[in-house]
mmCIF file of C-alpha atoms and ligand atoms in Angstrom:
data_model
loop_
_atom_site.group_PDB
_atom_site.id
_atom_site.type_symbol
_atom_site.label_atom_id
_atom_site.label_comp_id
_atom_site.label_asym_id
_atom_site.label_seq_id
_atom_site.Cartn_x
_atom_site.Cartn_y
_atom_site.Cartn_z
ATOM 1 C CA MET P 1 -0.080 0.108 0.006
ATOM 2 C CA SER P 2 1.347 3.469 -0.980
ATOM 3 C CA LEU P 3 1.473 5.639 2.234
ATOM 4 C CA LEU P 4 0.694 8.889 0.456
ATOM 5 C CA ALA P 5 -1.708 7.678 -2.636
ATOM 6 C CA GLY P 6 -4.007 10.460 -3.438
ATOM 7 C CA LYS P 7 -1.787 13.064 -1.388
ATOM 8 C CA MET P 8 -0.702 16.444 -2.990
ATOM 9 C CA GLY P 9 2.339 18.266 -1.934
ATOM 10 C CA ILE P 10 4.746 21.136 -2.349
ATOM 11 C CA VAL P 11 8.376 21.085 -1.948
ATOM 12 C CA PHE P 12 10.475 24.635 -1.268
ATOM 13 C CA GLY P 13 13.998 24.232 -1.399
ATOM 14 C CA VAL P 14 15.415 21.758 -3.884
ATOM 15 C CA ALA P 15 18.658 23.375 -5.398
ATOM 16 C CA ASN P 16 20.313 20.375 -6.643
ATOM 17 C CA LYS P 17 20.214 16.423 -6.413
ATOM 18 C CA ARG P 18 22.075 16.634 -3.073
ATOM 19 C CA SER P 19 19.463 19.043 -1.275
ATOM 20 C CA ILE P 20 17.767 17.562 1.617
ATOM 21 C CA ALA P 21 14.395 18.696 -0.126
ATOM 22 C CA TRP P 22 15.445 16.513 -3.006
ATOM 23 C CA ALA P 23 15.603 13.437 -0.602
ATOM 24 C CA ILE P 24 12.317 14.157 0.992
ATOM 25 C CA ALA P 25 10.662 14.735 -2.025
ATOM 26 C CA GLN P 26 11.805 11.254 -3.607
ATOM 27 C CA ALA P 27 10.419 9.725 -0.349
ATOM 28 C CA TRP P 28 7.169 11.345 -0.744
ATOM 29 C CA HIS P 29 6.802 10.572 -4.326
ATOM 30 C CA SER P 30 8.020 7.002 -3.954
ATOM 31 C CA ALA P 31 4.981 6.632 -1.669
ATOM 32 C CA GLY P 32 2.696 8.021 -4.060
ATOM 33 C CA ALA P 33 2.182 11.494 -3.483
ATOM 34 C CA LYS P 34 2.084 14.007 -6.486
ATOM 35 C CA LEU P 35 4.307 17.266 -6.042
ATOM 36 C CA ALA P 36 4.684 20.581 -7.003
ATOM 37 C CA PHE P 37 8.069 22.365 -6.768
ATOM 38 C CA THR P 38 9.239 25.927 -6.610
ATOM 39 C CA TYR P 39 12.786 27.240 -7.391
ATOM 40 C CA GLN P 40 14.457 30.492 -6.415
ATOM 41 C CA GLY P 41 15.684 32.412 -9.241
ATOM 42 C CA GLN P 42 16.598 31.409 -12.884
ATOM 43 C CA ARG P 43 19.853 30.109 -11.642
ATOM 44 C CA LEU P 44 18.032 26.984 -10.156
ATOM 45 C CA LYS P 45 15.292 26.743 -12.781
ATOM 46 C CA GLU P 46 16.947 24.119 -14.761
ATOM 47 C CA ASN P 47 18.301 22.119 -11.834
ATOM 48 C CA VAL P 48 14.828 21.642 -10.702
ATOM 49 C CA GLU P 49 13.229 21.134 -13.856
ATOM 50 C CA GLU P 50 15.942 18.199 -14.558
ATOM 51 C CA LEU P 51 15.181 16.530 -11.295
ATOM 52 C CA ALA P 52 11.382 17.047 -10.878
ATOM 53 C CA GLY P 53 10.814 16.481 -14.675
ATOM 54 C CA ALA P 54 11.516 12.681 -13.977
ATOM 55 C CA PHE P 55 8.372 12.652 -11.843
ATOM 56 C CA GLY P 56 6.110 12.767 -14.769
ATOM 57 C CA PRO P 57 4.126 15.545 -16.662
ATOM 58 C CA ASP P 58 1.646 16.248 -13.797
ATOM 59 C CA THR P 59 4.660 17.491 -11.731
ATOM 60 C CA LEU P 60 4.287 21.286 -11.157
ATOM 61 C CA ILE P 61 7.550 23.441 -11.214
ATOM 62 C CA LEU P 62 6.929 27.076 -10.335
ATOM 63 C CA PRO P 63 9.253 30.182 -9.401
ATOM 64 C CA CYS P 64 9.178 31.567 -5.937
ATOM 65 C CA ASP P 65 11.207 33.848 -3.852
ATOM 66 C CA VAL P 66 9.772 33.378 -0.387
ATOM 67 C CA THR P 67 10.306 36.912 0.508
ATOM 68 C CA LYS P 68 7.904 37.962 -1.968
ATOM 69 C CA ASP P 69 4.020 37.866 -0.985
ATOM 70 C CA ASP P 70 2.787 38.236 -4.464
ATOM 71 C CA GLU P 71 4.909 35.018 -5.554
ATOM 72 C CA ILE P 72 3.667 33.063 -2.850
ATOM 73 C CA ALA P 73 0.048 34.000 -3.876
ATOM 74 C CA ALA P 74 0.712 33.088 -7.484
ATOM 75 C CA VAL P 75 2.288 29.756 -6.162
ATOM 76 C CA PHE P 76 -0.794 28.473 -4.278
ATOM 77 C CA LYS P 77 -3.341 29.919 -6.904
ATOM 78 C CA THR P 78 -1.666 27.667 -9.285
ATOM 79 C CA VAL P 79 -1.538 24.604 -6.904
ATOM 80 C CA GLY P 80 -5.147 25.344 -6.085
ATOM 81 C CA ASP P 81 -6.093 25.387 -9.818
ATOM 82 C CA LYS P 82 -4.071 22.445 -10.843
ATOM 83 C CA PHE P 83 -4.184 20.006 -7.874
ATOM 84 C CA GLY P 84 -7.432 21.230 -6.289
ATOM 85 C CA LYS P 85 -6.139 20.667 -2.653
ATOM 86 C CA LEU P 86 -2.865 20.323 -0.928
ATOM 87 C CA ASN P 87 -1.993 17.762 1.809
ATOM 88 C CA LEU P 88 2.298 17.971 2.163
ATOM 89 C CA LEU P 89 4.299 21.156 2.702
ATOM 90 C CA LEU P 90 7.962 20.870 2.832
ATOM 91 C CA HIS P 91 9.916 24.033 3.753
ATOM 92 C CA ALA P 92 13.749 23.499 3.421
ATOM 93 C CA VAL P 93 14.567 27.223 2.952
ATOM 94 C CA ALA P 94 17.410 29.174 4.635
ATOM 95 C CA PHE P 95 19.601 32.305 3.759
ATOM 96 C CA ALA P 96 22.045 34.579 5.662
ATOM 97 C CA PRO P 97 24.201 36.812 3.998
ATOM 98 C CA LYS P 98 27.709 35.150 4.061
ATOM 99 C CA ASP P 99 29.532 37.693 6.023
ATOM 100 C CA ALA P 100 27.151 37.032 8.917
ATOM 101 C CA LEU P 101 28.411 33.543 8.825
ATOM 102 C CA GLU P 102 31.955 34.344 9.026
ATOM 103 C CA GLY P 103 32.594 36.967 11.837
ATOM 104 C CA GLU P 104 31.158 37.133 15.461
ATOM 105 C CA PHE P 105 27.565 37.270 16.123
ATOM 106 C CA VAL P 106 28.004 40.514 17.724
ATOM 107 C CA ASN P 107 28.674 42.081 14.923
ATOM 108 C CA THR P 108 25.393 41.019 12.976
ATOM 109 C CA SER P 109 24.053 43.934 11.108
ATOM 110 C CA ARG P 110 20.293 45.099 11.261
ATOM 111 C CA GLU P 111 19.948 43.979 7.452
ATOM 112 C CA ALA P 112 21.763 40.566 7.790
ATOM 113 C CA PHE P 113 19.427 39.894 11.056
ATOM 114 C CA ARG P 114 16.284 40.928 8.888
ATOM 115 C CA ILE P 115 17.392 38.909 5.805
ATOM 116 C CA ALA P 116 18.178 35.825 7.624
ATOM 117 C CA HIS P 117 14.735 35.967 9.488
ATOM 118 C CA ASP P 118 12.784 36.964 6.677
ATOM 119 C CA VAL P 119 13.905 33.983 4.336
ATOM 120 C CA SER P 120 14.542 31.635 6.952
ATOM 121 C CA ALA P 121 11.615 31.736 9.367
ATOM 122 C CA TYR P 122 8.973 34.430 8.307
ATOM 123 C CA SER P 123 8.512 32.567 5.079
ATOM 124 C CA LEU P 124 7.201 29.286 6.911
ATOM 125 C CA VAL P 125 4.441 31.444 8.416
ATOM 126 C CA ALA P 126 3.731 33.223 5.005
ATOM 127 C CA LEU P 127 3.580 29.522 3.188
ATOM 128 C CA ALA P 128 1.475 27.960 6.171
ATOM 129 C CA ARG P 129 -1.021 30.644 6.051
ATOM 130 C CA ALA P 130 -1.227 30.237 2.240
ATOM 131 C CA ALA P 131 -1.168 26.617 2.253
ATOM 132 C CA ALA P 132 -3.774 26.012 4.913
ATOM 133 C CA PRO P 133 -6.939 26.992 2.774
ATOM 134 C CA LEU P 134 -5.924 24.141 0.329
ATOM 135 C CA MET P 135 -5.350 21.546 3.153
ATOM 136 C CA LEU P 136 -9.210 20.642 2.924
ATOM 137 C CA ASP P 137 -8.903 16.898 4.603
ATOM 138 C CA GLY P 138 -5.993 17.924 6.675
ATOM 139 C CA GLY P 139 -2.315 18.388 6.150
ATOM 140 C CA SER P 140 1.213 18.066 7.296
ATOM 141 C CA ILE P 141 3.817 20.782 7.228
ATOM 142 C CA VAL P 142 7.425 19.882 7.796
ATOM 143 C CA ALA P 143 10.475 22.523 7.933
ATOM 144 C CA MET P 144 14.028 21.954 8.383
ATOM 145 C CA SER P 145 16.110 23.229 11.530
ATOM 146 C CA TYR P 146 19.699 22.732 13.096
ATOM 147 C CA TYR P 147 20.962 22.432 16.599
ATOM 148 C CA GLY P 148 22.467 25.845 16.134
ATOM 149 C CA ALA P 149 19.002 27.029 17.198
ATOM 150 C CA GLU P 150 19.270 25.841 20.844
ATOM 151 C CA LYS P 151 23.136 25.603 21.295
ATOM 152 C CA VAL P 152 25.979 27.812 19.976
ATOM 153 C CA VAL P 153 27.694 26.405 16.877
ATOM 154 C CA PRO P 154 30.635 28.782 16.226
ATOM 155 C CA HIS P 155 29.798 30.673 12.990
ATOM 156 C CA TYR P 156 26.505 29.525 12.784
ATOM 157 C CA ASN P 157 25.531 33.010 14.237
ATOM 158 C CA VAL P 158 22.286 34.621 13.186
ATOM 159 C CA MET P 159 21.278 31.416 11.232
ATOM 160 C CA GLY P 160 20.808 29.853 15.067
ATOM 161 C CA VAL P 161 18.799 32.739 15.960
ATOM 162 C CA ALA P 162 16.714 32.633 12.681
ATOM 163 C CA LYS P 163 16.299 28.497 13.164
ATOM 164 C CA ALA P 164 15.304 29.205 16.774
ATOM 165 C CA SER P 165 12.460 31.691 15.641
ATOM 166 C CA LEU P 166 11.654 29.009 13.005
ATOM 167 C CA GLU P 167 11.127 26.297 15.709
ATOM 168 C CA ALA P 168 9.141 28.476 18.057
ATOM 169 C CA SER P 169 6.861 29.458 14.856
ATOM 170 C CA THR P 170 6.456 25.746 14.395
ATOM 171 C CA ARG P 171 5.142 25.432 17.848
ATOM 172 C CA TYR P 172 2.732 28.645 17.331
ATOM 173 C CA LEU P 173 1.561 27.380 13.792
ATOM 174 C CA ALA P 174 0.940 23.953 15.178
ATOM 175 C CA TYR P 175 -1.520 25.431 17.881
ATOM 176 C CA ASP P 176 -3.284 27.593 15.214
ATOM 177 C CA LEU P 177 -3.694 25.125 12.600
ATOM 178 C CA GLY P 178 -4.102 22.055 14.953
ATOM 179 C CA PRO P 179 -7.975 22.487 14.919
ATOM 180 C CA LYS P 180 -7.882 22.408 10.908
ATOM 181 C CA LYS P 181 -6.193 18.826 11.358
ATOM 182 C CA ILE P 182 -2.921 20.549 9.930
ATOM 183 C CA ARG P 183 0.083 19.273 11.771
ATOM 184 C CA VAL P 184 3.498 21.359 11.854
ATOM 185 C CA ASN P 185 6.900 19.735 12.807
ATOM 186 C CA CYS P 186 10.683 20.443 12.367
ATOM 187 C CA ILE P 187 13.416 17.987 11.263
ATOM 188 C CA SER P 188 16.708 19.141 12.816
ATOM 189 C CA ALA P 189 19.075 17.575 10.777
ATOM 190 C CA GLY P 190 22.797 16.738 11.465
ATOM 191 C CA PRO P 191 25.077 18.334 8.886
ATOM 192 C CA VAL P 192 24.926 17.144 5.364
ATOM 193 C CA ASN P 193 27.252 18.209 2.480
ATOM 194 C CA THR P 194 24.542 20.185 0.560
ATOM 195 C CA LEU P 195 24.922 23.485 -1.772
ATOM 196 C CA ALA P 196 24.247 25.401 1.666
ATOM 197 C CA ALA P 197 26.860 23.755 3.535
ATOM 198 C CA ARG P 198 29.410 24.629 0.565
ATOM 199 C CA GLY P 199 32.007 27.024 1.216
ATOM 200 C CA ILE P 200 31.356 27.190 5.036
ATOM 201 C CA GLY P 201 34.950 27.130 6.576
ATOM 202 C CA GLY P 202 35.555 24.020 8.583
ATOM 203 C CA PHE P 203 32.716 21.953 7.214
ATOM 204 C CA ASN P 204 34.654 18.988 6.843
ATOM 205 C CA GLU P 205 35.912 18.873 10.389
ATOM 206 C CA MET P 206 32.129 19.370 11.475
ATOM 207 C CA LEU P 207 31.507 16.244 9.655
ATOM 208 C CA LYS P 208 34.273 14.292 11.436
ATOM 209 C CA HIS P 209 33.451 15.913 14.812
ATOM 210 C CA TYR P 210 29.798 14.459 14.491
ATOM 211 C CA GLU P 211 31.386 10.948 13.456
ATOM 212 C CA ALA P 212 33.624 10.976 16.780
ATOM 213 C CA HIS P 213 30.879 12.302 19.094
ATOM 214 C CA ALA P 214 27.384 10.948 17.807
ATOM 215 C CA PRO P 215 26.292 8.002 19.560
ATOM 216 C CA LEU P 216 25.879 6.070 16.127
ATOM 217 C CA LYS P 217 29.631 7.214 15.184
ATOM 218 C CA ARG P 218 28.496 8.407 11.864
ATOM 219 C CA ASN P 219 26.564 11.185 10.011
ATOM 220 C CA VAL P 220 23.147 11.089 8.983
ATOM 221 C CA LEU P 221 22.430 10.206 5.248
ATOM 222 C CA PRO P 222 19.942 12.246 2.999
ATOM 223 C CA GLU P 223 17.976 9.149 2.322
ATOM 224 C CA GLU P 224 17.398 8.882 6.057
ATOM 225 C CA LEU P 225 16.323 12.445 6.161
ATOM 226 C CA GLY P 226 13.697 11.396 3.483
ATOM 227 C CA ALA P 227 12.462 8.453 5.318
ATOM 228 C CA THR P 228 11.857 10.673 8.474
ATOM 229 C CA GLY P 229 10.091 13.245 6.450
ATOM 230 C CA LEU P 230 7.956 10.539 5.055
ATOM 231 C CA PHE P 231 7.234 9.515 8.511
ATOM 232 C CA LEU P 232 6.167 12.914 9.886
ATOM 233 C CA VAL P 233 3.631 13.369 6.953
ATOM 234 C CA SER P 234 2.109 9.586 7.244
ATOM 235 C CA ASP P 235 -0.555 8.458 9.697
ATOM 236 C CA GLY P 236 2.246 6.919 11.913
ATOM 237 C CA ALA P 237 2.941 10.724 13.030
ATOM 238 C CA ALA P 238 -1.166 11.643 13.196
ATOM 239 C CA ALA P 239 -0.681 12.688 16.867
ATOM 240 C CA ILE P 240 2.795 14.477 16.432
ATOM 241 C CA THR P 241 2.627 18.380 15.920
ATOM 242 C CA GLY P 242 4.734 21.366 17.292
ATOM 243 C CA GLN P 243 7.745 18.867 17.467
ATOM 244 C CA VAL P 244 11.316 19.381 16.815
ATOM 245 C CA LEU P 245 12.605 15.758 15.935
ATOM 246 C CA TYR P 246 16.549 15.179 15.825
ATOM 247 C CA VAL P 247 17.703 13.187 13.001
ATOM 248 C CA ASP P 248 21.230 13.750 13.677
ATOM 249 C CA CYS P 249 22.719 10.160 14.799
ATOM 250 C CA GLY P 250 21.980 10.861 18.397
ATOM 251 C CA TYR P 251 24.401 14.058 18.525
ATOM 252 C CA GLN P 252 21.989 16.315 20.324
ATOM 253 C CA ILE P 253 21.765 14.107 23.653
ATOM 254 C CA MET P 254 25.223 14.600 24.375
ATOM 255 C CA GLY P 255 26.669 16.656 27.197
ATOM 256 C CA MET P 256 30.423 16.116 26.389
HETATM 257 O O1 0WE A 301 21.452 25.910 7.795
HETATM 258 C C1 0WE A 301 22.477 25.656 7.395
HETATM 259 C C2 0WE A 301 23.051 26.509 6.316
HETATM 260 C C3 0WE A 301 22.135 27.694 5.699
HETATM 261 C C4 0WE A 301 22.637 28.640 5.010
HETATM 262 C C5 0WE A 301 24.149 28.561 4.307
HETATM 263 C C6 0WE A 301 24.554 29.459 3.575
HETATM 264 C C7 0WE A 301 25.789 29.529 2.695
HETATM 265 C C8 0WE A 301 26.003 30.485 1.720
HETATM 266 C C9 0WE A 301 22.402 29.936 5.055
HETATM 267 N N1 0WE A 301 22.737 31.078 4.460
HETATM 268 C C10 0WE A 301 23.841 30.705 3.573
HETATM 269 N N2 0WE A 301 24.479 32.069 2.903
HETATM 270 C C11 0WE A 301 25.351 31.787 1.977
HETATM 271 O O2 0WE A 301 25.784 32.969 1.547
HETATM 272 N N3 0WE A 301 23.189 24.742 7.586
HETATM 273 C C12 0WE A 301 22.655 23.957 8.766
HETATM 274 C C13 0WE A 301 24.611 24.107 7.112
HETATM 275 C C14 0WE A 301 25.373 24.893 8.130
HETATM 276 O O3 0WE A 301 25.793 26.122 7.804
HETATM 277 C C15 0WE A 301 26.837 26.287 8.857
HETATM 278 C C16 0WE A 301 27.007 25.279 9.612
HETATM 279 C C17 0WE A 301 26.132 24.503 9.273
HETATM 280 C C18 0WE A 301 26.094 22.902 9.827
HETATM 281 C C19 0WE A 301 27.428 27.674 8.945
HETATM 282 C C20 0WE A 301 28.425 27.545 9.806
HETATM 283 C C21 0WE A 301 28.501 26.846 10.938
HETATM 284 C C22 0WE A 301 28.025 25.667 10.790
#
């Protein structure tokens, strides 16, 4: 039996084949969901078309800058017209200006703070609000977070503060949307070598650190995040909402 047969989903945040969003989209598609994808900017359009094109002709591929209310409105208008309803939404979008991830947090500019929170946290609220009217038979929203939301990870800086906002937003959205049978959860992933991680100084050392210190003595695999993303939107998670689920080989439980 296909876990997601008859379900419609939308995925924000595929950049290329290594994206966590792509791993979760593949799991949702394999379970029978019909999907829409959005991409940010012409640069990523071709990548998403090439990947998502393999899912067949009824896959929607739409442009969306999540900081633009009109683009969000256009996406959900099209999804409503073409799908008629929505059950699943993945938010795997984050950005902070590069210099804010390099220096000290104390030097974060007002503009870098604003951008990081707009792209990485407020966007979940905007997308949830736009998606809710289409989630007629209930729904499930999943957002991606990281440990830097709850503990200091050097250089993660303003992204950690934005992820803390994303996690708190998840709880408030879960409260508001619960009566509509819409669940909202976060997956807090261990580090994965994606485009978002590329060029981050010391990222390979961070992977080694997790391997050495996580109880499972390894790093999380994208397909494992896919499997957790599938679990969270399935009936197996029907009573789970407002949670942050760590998928990090156990790293988060350690005190030393
Ligand atoms: O959430 C993230 C990264 C998100 C991200 C990445 C970039 C790189 C390019 C947000 N904004 C930008 N801006 C850019 O200009 N992660 C969980 C991956 C990550 O990023 C780190 C990490 C980890 C882990 C940055 C510093 C330290 C650790």
